[in-house]
XYZ file of C-alpha atoms in Angstrom:
578
model
C -102.654 -34.651 171.244
C -105.881 -33.124 170.461
C -105.949 -29.871 168.234
C -107.873 -27.080 169.870
C -110.720 -25.591 168.026
C -110.722 -21.771 167.270
C -112.643 -20.898 170.202
C -110.198 -22.790 172.217
C -107.110 -20.968 171.111
C -104.833 -19.300 173.339
C -107.273 -17.754 176.157
C -107.146 -13.919 175.318
C -106.455 -14.297 171.810
C -109.790 -16.494 171.314
C -111.717 -14.029 173.548
C -110.709 -11.067 171.331
C -111.644 -13.020 168.131
C -115.191 -13.632 169.597
C -115.464 -9.973 170.498
C -114.788 -8.782 167.080
C -117.320 -11.311 165.345
C -119.962 -10.092 167.860
C -119.444 -6.582 166.992
C -119.347 -7.027 163.340
C -122.654 -8.905 163.702
C -124.107 -6.074 165.835
C -122.658 -3.167 163.284
C -124.304 -4.948 160.268
C -127.708 -5.082 162.338
C -127.447 -1.488 163.105
C -126.585 -0.467 159.373
C -129.437 -2.781 158.260
C -131.904 -0.895 160.613
C -130.590 2.573 159.634
C -131.069 1.696 155.926
C -134.715 0.375 156.615
C -135.540 3.523 158.381
C -134.014 5.845 155.779
C -136.008 4.008 153.068
C -139.399 4.385 155.067
C -138.660 8.216 155.424
C -137.979 8.725 151.446
C -141.080 6.771 150.482
C -143.314 8.940 153.101
C -141.410 12.120 151.559
C -142.199 10.831 147.970
C -145.781 10.276 148.878
C -146.388 13.763 150.380
C -144.623 15.476 147.444
C -146.736 13.604 144.830
C -150.011 14.535 146.871
C -148.962 18.338 146.823
C -148.097 18.302 143.008
C -151.520 16.573 142.126
C -153.580 19.136 144.005
C -151.287 22.155 143.215
C -149.234 22.047 140.158
C -151.158 20.006 137.691
C -152.869 22.059 134.838
C -156.144 20.924 133.494
C -156.004 18.983 130.395
C -159.040 20.734 128.637
C -158.050 23.659 126.458
C -161.521 24.711 126.278
C -162.287 25.536 129.694
C -163.330 28.671 130.893
C -160.527 31.688 130.935
C -160.405 34.995 133.014
C -161.626 37.321 130.572
C -162.991 40.866 130.503
C -166.316 41.117 131.885
C -167.536 37.621 130.867
C -170.790 37.543 132.341
C -171.905 41.259 131.425
C -172.408 40.260 127.981
C -175.064 37.696 128.522
C -176.827 39.976 130.986
C -176.940 42.846 128.467
C -177.421 41.154 125.328
C -180.780 42.429 124.533
C -179.673 46.015 124.778
C -176.931 45.424 122.580
C -178.761 43.878 119.581
C -179.598 47.161 118.045
C -176.054 48.233 117.817
C -174.821 44.716 116.860
C -177.041 44.874 113.787
C -175.017 47.545 112.330
C -171.811 45.741 112.155
C -171.472 41.657 111.818
C -168.006 41.699 113.549
C -169.603 42.914 116.874
C -172.620 40.810 116.783
C -171.370 37.103 116.355
C -170.238 34.867 119.057
C -166.725 33.826 117.923
C -165.561 30.341 119.117
C -161.658 30.509 118.620
C -160.036 28.882 121.420
C -156.203 28.520 122.030
C -154.366 26.282 124.255
C -153.354 27.905 127.371
C -149.431 28.302 127.356
C -148.550 31.409 129.514
C -145.181 32.554 128.994
C -143.763 29.781 127.047
C -141.819 26.704 128.562
C -139.892 26.970 131.888
C -139.006 23.423 132.424
C -135.659 23.204 134.528
C -135.290 27.112 134.413
C -136.053 29.574 137.223
C -136.126 29.471 141.005
C -138.748 27.620 143.131
C -140.403 30.446 144.469
C -141.240 32.020 141.166
C -142.190 28.629 139.529
C -144.883 28.597 142.005
C -146.063 32.118 140.836
C -145.907 30.829 137.259
C -147.895 27.890 138.042
C -150.503 30.133 139.809
C -150.485 32.290 136.657
C -151.098 29.564 134.264
C -153.942 28.015 136.540
C -155.810 31.395 136.359
C -155.493 31.393 132.647
C -156.606 27.768 131.815
C -158.376 26.775 134.941
C -161.732 24.932 134.252
C -163.144 26.021 137.562
C -164.994 29.236 138.197
C -162.342 31.435 140.411
C -163.232 33.409 143.395
C -162.694 36.609 141.503
C -165.362 35.529 139.258
C -167.727 34.444 141.966
C -167.371 37.677 143.793
C -167.797 39.999 140.861
C -171.247 41.248 142.311
C -170.583 45.054 142.219
C -168.871 45.101 138.672
C -171.794 43.074 137.214
C -174.557 45.300 138.582
C -172.523 48.427 137.656
C -172.512 47.252 133.890
C -176.254 46.421 134.184
C -177.019 50.040 135.301
C -178.860 52.307 132.539
C -175.858 54.623 132.373
C -173.644 51.710 130.916
C -176.393 50.686 128.511
C -177.665 54.051 126.737
C -179.158 53.390 123.290
C -176.747 54.345 120.488
C -177.399 55.993 117.139
C -177.465 53.790 114.346
C -173.906 53.856 112.637
C -173.790 54.516 108.860
C -171.204 53.091 106.610
C -168.843 56.112 107.255
C -168.857 55.648 110.901
C -166.611 52.525 110.679
C -163.006 52.890 110.686
C -162.293 49.876 108.566
C -164.839 47.779 106.226
C -164.685 44.437 104.421
C -164.374 44.718 100.687
C -167.400 44.252 98.663
C -167.796 40.949 96.559
C -166.708 42.607 93.391
C -163.637 44.050 94.972
C -162.801 40.463 96.529
C -163.108 38.777 93.283
C -160.911 41.297 91.469
C -158.156 40.901 94.048
C -158.580 37.237 94.051
C -158.108 36.846 90.175
C -155.100 39.174 90.583
C -153.692 36.805 93.438
C -154.461 33.709 91.575
C -152.545 34.973 88.350
C -149.719 35.804 90.486
C -149.780 32.413 91.924
C -149.798 30.891 88.396
C -147.094 32.865 87.138
C -144.890 31.769 90.226
C -145.516 27.835 90.160
C -142.457 27.238 87.991
C -140.193 28.832 90.404
C -139.071 26.539 92.862
C -137.587 29.078 95.353
C -141.037 30.868 95.812
C -142.691 30.515 99.038
C -146.037 31.954 99.901
C -145.969 34.823 102.388
C -148.642 33.002 104.521
C -146.212 30.146 104.948
C -143.366 31.778 106.669
C -141.816 29.799 109.328
C -144.014 29.653 112.579
C -146.771 31.537 111.029
C -150.217 30.040 110.625
C -151.360 29.834 106.888
C -153.912 32.354 106.122
C -157.313 31.171 105.357
C -159.322 34.356 106.030
C -162.536 35.285 103.988
C -165.051 37.552 103.993
C -166.787 35.553 107.039
C -165.600 37.219 110.244
C -165.823 33.672 111.833
C -162.230 33.235 110.073
C -160.744 36.332 111.164
C -158.544 36.145 114.289
C -159.451 38.366 117.258
C -157.031 41.206 116.457
C -158.576 41.759 113.174
C -162.172 41.601 114.560
C -161.246 44.284 116.965
C -159.934 46.606 114.258
C -162.920 46.119 112.187
C -165.078 46.849 115.280
C -163.793 50.526 115.772
C -166.363 53.274 115.083
C -166.470 56.961 115.081
C -167.709 57.130 118.664
C -165.604 54.483 120.462
C -162.639 52.058 120.108
C -164.587 48.884 121.071
C -168.059 47.943 122.257
C -167.863 46.755 125.979
C -170.580 44.032 125.165
C -168.650 42.594 122.331
C -167.737 38.979 122.800
C -164.613 39.262 120.764
C -163.065 41.452 123.614
C -162.855 38.397 125.891
C -161.350 36.396 123.073
C -158.838 39.319 122.173
C -157.266 39.365 125.842
C -157.165 35.613 126.037
C -155.433 35.623 122.702
C -152.981 38.220 124.088
C -152.173 36.105 127.318
C -151.846 32.491 125.436
C -150.803 32.958 122.006
C -147.080 31.852 121.181
C -144.539 34.514 120.776
C -142.735 34.187 117.438
C -140.729 37.419 117.444
C -139.779 40.710 119.555
C -137.954 43.906 118.389
C -137.639 47.162 120.222
C -140.175 49.799 119.090
C -138.889 52.997 117.935
C -139.720 56.157 119.539
C -140.594 57.110 123.217
C -138.296 57.693 126.084
C -138.438 54.102 127.688
C -137.894 50.580 126.796
C -140.808 48.843 124.747
C -140.994 45.845 122.752
C -143.223 45.070 119.578
C -144.072 41.131 119.726
C -145.604 39.005 117.153
C -147.914 36.152 117.128
C -148.531 33.101 114.595
C -151.642 34.822 113.148
C -149.788 38.106 112.230
C -151.263 39.980 115.294
C -149.045 42.293 117.268
C -148.746 43.678 120.604
C -146.936 46.487 122.441
C -144.818 44.966 125.253
C -144.008 46.853 128.622
C -141.931 44.941 130.857
C -141.951 45.168 134.923
C -139.634 47.874 136.193
C -141.110 48.339 139.951
C -142.706 46.125 142.608
C -146.548 46.724 143.174
C -146.114 48.628 146.205
C -143.053 50.825 145.258
C -143.889 54.691 145.145
C -142.388 57.096 142.794
C -139.388 58.857 144.454
C -140.727 62.286 145.433
C -137.604 64.012 144.106
C -138.087 62.768 140.641
C -139.773 64.998 138.001
C -142.855 63.309 136.232
C -140.960 62.987 133.081
C -138.204 61.062 134.829
C -140.482 58.519 136.133
C -140.255 54.580 135.641
C -143.025 53.389 133.283
C -144.910 50.540 134.992
C -146.411 47.513 133.370
C -149.168 47.133 136.046
C -150.102 50.826 135.377
C -150.857 49.977 131.671
C -153.206 47.373 132.646
C -154.865 49.146 135.402
C -155.385 52.223 133.080
C -157.296 50.053 130.638
C -159.630 48.617 133.362
C -160.368 52.132 134.909
C -161.292 53.839 131.422
C -163.674 50.779 130.816
C -164.987 51.371 134.425
C -165.822 54.879 133.744
C -167.434 53.986 130.464
C -164.991 55.706 127.957
C -163.859 52.582 126.147
C -160.875 54.719 124.498
C -158.069 52.774 125.780
C -156.815 49.571 123.609
C -157.464 46.212 125.613
C -154.509 45.460 127.559
C -153.507 42.219 129.607
C -150.799 41.097 131.863
C -148.691 37.958 131.027
C -145.703 36.076 132.576
C -143.144 35.287 129.835
C -139.777 33.507 129.490
C -137.480 36.359 128.751
C -134.868 33.673 127.418
C -137.046 31.849 124.939
C -139.689 34.533 124.281
C -137.510 37.470 123.925
C -133.845 36.451 123.458
C -133.926 33.528 121.484
C -136.559 35.010 118.890
C -135.502 38.656 118.423
C -134.045 39.728 115.142
C -133.124 43.148 116.651
C -129.370 43.291 117.142
C -129.367 46.309 119.018
C -131.581 44.632 121.359
C -129.792 41.356 121.359
C -126.391 42.797 122.367
C -127.814 44.166 125.554
C -128.714 40.597 127.047
C -126.585 39.545 129.964
C -126.888 37.005 132.977
C -126.646 39.062 136.349
C -124.439 37.990 139.431
C -127.529 36.416 140.828
C -128.127 34.225 137.756
C -130.926 36.188 136.359
C -131.214 36.845 132.527
C -131.434 40.736 132.038
C -131.305 43.077 129.024
C -131.719 46.849 128.911
C -132.217 47.705 124.936
C -131.609 51.117 123.867
C -133.649 54.458 124.580
C -133.252 57.639 126.523
C -134.171 56.661 130.002
C -133.158 53.716 131.935
C -131.576 51.768 128.973
C -128.182 50.857 130.652
C -126.903 47.892 132.559
C -127.519 49.742 135.583
C -131.167 49.790 135.004
C -131.982 46.381 133.460
C -134.916 44.388 133.056
C -134.374 40.938 134.759
C -136.487 37.679 134.831
C -136.363 35.611 138.090
C -134.239 34.162 136.529
C -136.026 33.810 133.233
C -139.629 34.563 134.174
C -140.766 38.294 133.529
C -144.030 40.054 134.199
C -145.208 42.211 131.289
C -148.262 44.204 129.787
C -149.221 43.372 126.451
C -151.385 46.077 124.633
C -153.418 45.562 121.484
C -151.923 47.480 118.686
C -154.306 49.877 116.567
C -154.589 49.282 112.619
C -151.396 50.223 110.700
C -151.278 53.912 109.816
C -151.182 52.851 106.126
C -154.850 51.836 106.566
C -155.809 54.183 109.311
C -153.861 57.356 109.712
C -153.952 59.192 113.041
C -153.504 62.651 113.966
C -151.453 63.753 116.875
C -152.620 66.865 118.439
C -150.531 68.756 121.125
C -152.662 69.144 124.399
C -153.598 72.615 125.421
C -152.530 71.495 129.030
C -149.164 70.104 127.920
C -146.775 70.492 130.746
C -143.351 72.374 129.912
C -141.182 69.301 130.615
C -138.562 71.557 132.212
C -137.012 71.696 135.593
C -137.445 75.466 135.819
C -140.138 76.695 133.333
C -143.998 76.673 133.609
C -146.465 76.236 130.917
C -148.597 79.024 130.009
C -151.816 77.396 131.785
C -149.811 77.156 135.059
C -149.451 80.969 134.908
C -152.878 82.067 133.538
C -156.067 81.226 135.479
C -158.012 82.332 132.538
C -156.362 80.263 130.032
C -159.333 78.338 129.192
C -160.885 81.392 127.735
C -158.233 81.353 125.123
C -158.766 77.733 124.326
C -162.544 77.809 124.013
C -162.040 80.544 121.092
C -159.447 78.026 119.362
C -160.491 75.224 117.011
C -161.273 72.338 117.469
C -162.405 73.090 120.913
C -164.697 76.015 119.930
C -167.534 73.680 118.907
C -168.429 70.241 119.078
C -167.505 67.883 122.069
C -163.745 68.045 121.828
C -163.313 70.249 124.949
C -165.372 67.828 127.276
C -163.531 64.951 125.661
C -160.384 66.597 126.624
C -161.914 67.186 130.219
C -163.017 63.221 130.366
C -159.133 62.596 129.590
C -158.153 64.934 132.506
C -160.508 63.052 134.785
C -159.131 59.858 133.876
C -155.524 61.104 134.342
C -156.394 62.706 137.718
C -157.900 59.460 139.119
C -154.466 57.490 138.337
C -152.255 60.495 138.791
C -150.892 60.397 135.221
C -148.791 63.859 134.693
C -147.397 62.701 131.254
C -150.179 63.676 128.953
C -148.524 65.908 126.229
C -150.166 64.739 123.010
C -153.470 62.877 122.143
C -154.510 61.192 118.719
C -157.540 60.815 116.610
C -158.288 58.893 113.506
C -158.096 61.113 110.516
C -160.892 59.159 108.831
C -163.537 60.815 111.330
C -162.229 64.438 111.311
C -162.970 66.200 114.450
C -166.259 64.502 115.093
C -164.843 61.720 116.974
C -163.438 60.211 120.302
C -160.119 60.921 121.464
C -157.666 57.922 121.825
C -156.245 57.437 125.215
C -152.716 56.011 124.989
C -149.570 55.540 126.872
C -150.254 55.231 130.673
C -147.077 53.590 131.810
C -146.305 56.563 134.283
C -149.599 56.582 135.933
C -150.280 55.032 139.619
C -147.001 56.275 140.671
C -147.788 57.692 144.199
C -150.781 56.823 146.081
C -149.780 59.289 149.059
C -150.123 62.232 146.981
C -152.549 63.532 144.653
C -151.693 66.088 141.664
C -154.382 68.595 141.501
C -152.846 70.610 138.565
C -153.911 67.479 136.264
C -157.595 68.770 137.031
C -156.665 72.092 135.392
C -159.005 71.589 132.419
C -161.819 70.921 134.532
C -161.171 73.460 137.120
C -160.399 76.308 134.579
C -162.956 75.702 131.864
C -165.946 74.416 134.593
C -167.426 72.223 131.777
C -167.927 68.514 132.005
C -170.044 65.949 130.109
C -173.552 65.012 131.760
C -172.948 61.255 131.031
C -169.521 61.415 132.646
C -170.723 63.381 135.779
C -173.455 61.045 136.408
C -171.239 57.966 136.187
C -168.779 59.610 138.444
C -171.650 60.234 141.152
C -172.598 56.471 140.727
C -169.029 55.310 141.424
C -168.859 57.447 144.390
C -171.759 55.448 145.977
C -171.084 52.442 148.401
C -173.028 50.009 146.321
C -170.730 50.905 143.314
C -167.519 52.020 145.022
C -164.929 52.730 142.312
C -162.206 51.081 144.426
C -164.591 47.980 144.651
C -165.464 47.641 141.077
C -161.848 48.185 139.978
C -160.762 45.606 142.327
C -163.026 43.139 140.834
C -162.149 44.135 137.349
C -158.485 43.801 137.968
C -158.955 40.443 139.474
C -159.899 39.168 135.911
C -156.323 39.703 134.463
C -153.806 36.721 134.687
C -151.188 38.474 136.517
C -153.470 38.877 139.464
C -152.431 35.085 140.488
C -149.057 36.588 141.032
C -149.853 39.504 143.128
C -152.874 42.222 142.953
C -152.111 44.540 140.183
C -152.905 47.317 142.186
C -151.885 47.726 146.006
C -154.839 48.576 148.364
C -153.382 52.344 148.986
C -153.702 52.791 145.226
C -157.171 51.498 145.217
C -158.145 53.727 148.271
C -156.557 56.753 146.582
C -159.229 56.361 143.640
C -161.883 56.976 146.002
C -160.184 60.061 147.674
C -159.573 61.558 144.199
C -162.992 60.786 142.992
C -164.289 62.927 145.671
C -161.928 65.661 144.795
C -163.411 65.690 141.082
C -166.937 65.808 142.485
C -165.959 68.506 144.672
C -164.565 70.542 142.041
C -167.570 70.139 139.684
C -169.665 71.370 142.807
C -167.484 74.364 143.053
C -168.022 75.153 139.215
C -171.978 74.743 139.702
C -171.992 77.140 142.684
C -170.267 79.871 140.563
C -171.491 79.130 136.838
C -174.622 78.089 135.177
C -173.547 76.662 131.987
C -171.273 73.825 133.637
C -172.860 70.499 132.273
C -172.617 69.358 128.714
C -175.592 67.830 128.058
C -175.227 64.535 125.920
C -178.320 62.941 127.109
C -180.960 65.304 125.922
C -183.566 62.338 125.475
C -182.894 60.897 128.813
C -184.260 62.321 132.184
C -182.719 61.687 135.404
C -185.151 59.158 136.479
C -184.587 57.065 133.541
C -180.886 56.860 134.290
C -181.378 55.746 137.828
C -180.122 59.380 139.312
C -182.188 61.489 141.411
C -182.632 64.849 140.256
């Protein structure tokens, strides 16, 4: 009898086996087809992501590319007019070539969410990009403003005692060098001795009497004169702001004094900066129910105040720049401040937060938080140490009561300025109009927190006023505070150069809001969001009109309103109609 093959086995059983074999082959074909489709889709997705990364996320490799800087083009345009002033001080005349590798905010690899990583990349690109940014291309009004005669007035020749600091003479330097050499020789046998310039993380000091060897912060200190904090045309100003935005942060401690949280950060070349963290979003307005002394301090207000002071031609605020930092690696991990370190925690959202210790808003209910590690901050240039350049603090005659119920004397007495005018140092020189300059600045940015001001003791009463601490400015754009203008309204006095600049900034071709927008666009944090919301910029124009109206009211009822600090210049020379 013949044996039956597998296909011949028992009718129904054989058919069932054949069906199973066919189904198995069909299923295998389907799985293979799906695998091919999936592989193709993954390849397409990978190619798409690669193209996006190449176009948007890859940083330029050159560390010497152009950097967003404070008025980088106006220096060349006005170099001829600045040569006479530069000859008085080598620190202000040389073009310094220091460059630092762009590294905004440290390292964020594998840290932070996707949305803020994109903000971080944009900020990094704005600091280190090798191409000319749209903000630089569109800086027409700002450039033209700084070319105007009112911003290029001849300056008196500065004498030796008109500089705050000076380099030692050759003889003094030789004596100090001999003393240091003797100290080094006596210490060579001590194996535990280490040079103070070789501390971990810090650069080895190689400074000489040649200003080219000095870091930007030191050149800034050497450039402070009796009449201004810095020369707007000094090329070091751009290097200083770049330095603040890019230098590696070695340490961070909480700064003593004041009512709110601020830190003192240190850099490898022994420079320091005052850090204020982001507490509010750009478009947030101060609560109308808050008193002026209870308001948050804003990092973007410090930055905007520096730019406004410069646009007004005062040059009395230390340079300030915005920066995106890593709150973990650049504050928590490097701080030696135990009080600060104890306040770090991780929020329920996974963000790294801290709150420090201070009078206002230093609690777990009011923390400063990264997203999850990235944090916006302002960095202000530190002034020379008080041991080198002591400063005197003056109580402002128009200081507020800082009380919820009481009024200050000037708020109750309309003739209050008559008393001030008879009181030293306001009874002579330019101190009164200096104070009114400051009141105009404060009114434009709605800063009610001006209780004191400072001057350098070295210069006595014949010097400018330092404009410091503006964290509570730019709080409300929908409301103006007329009382801030009390010094101008009550005294009916204003410096001629200030008045002419204010009139210039009210013209459409130099509109204050436009030049401020262009100036602020130079700051690195503009890559994340505009530093001032448009309503704040519009408020500047509205408040400027209020200032000019107040001056006109004074002139209508008084004769001696304008303090003429431009005796040798007529209106036609200054580009102003008589």
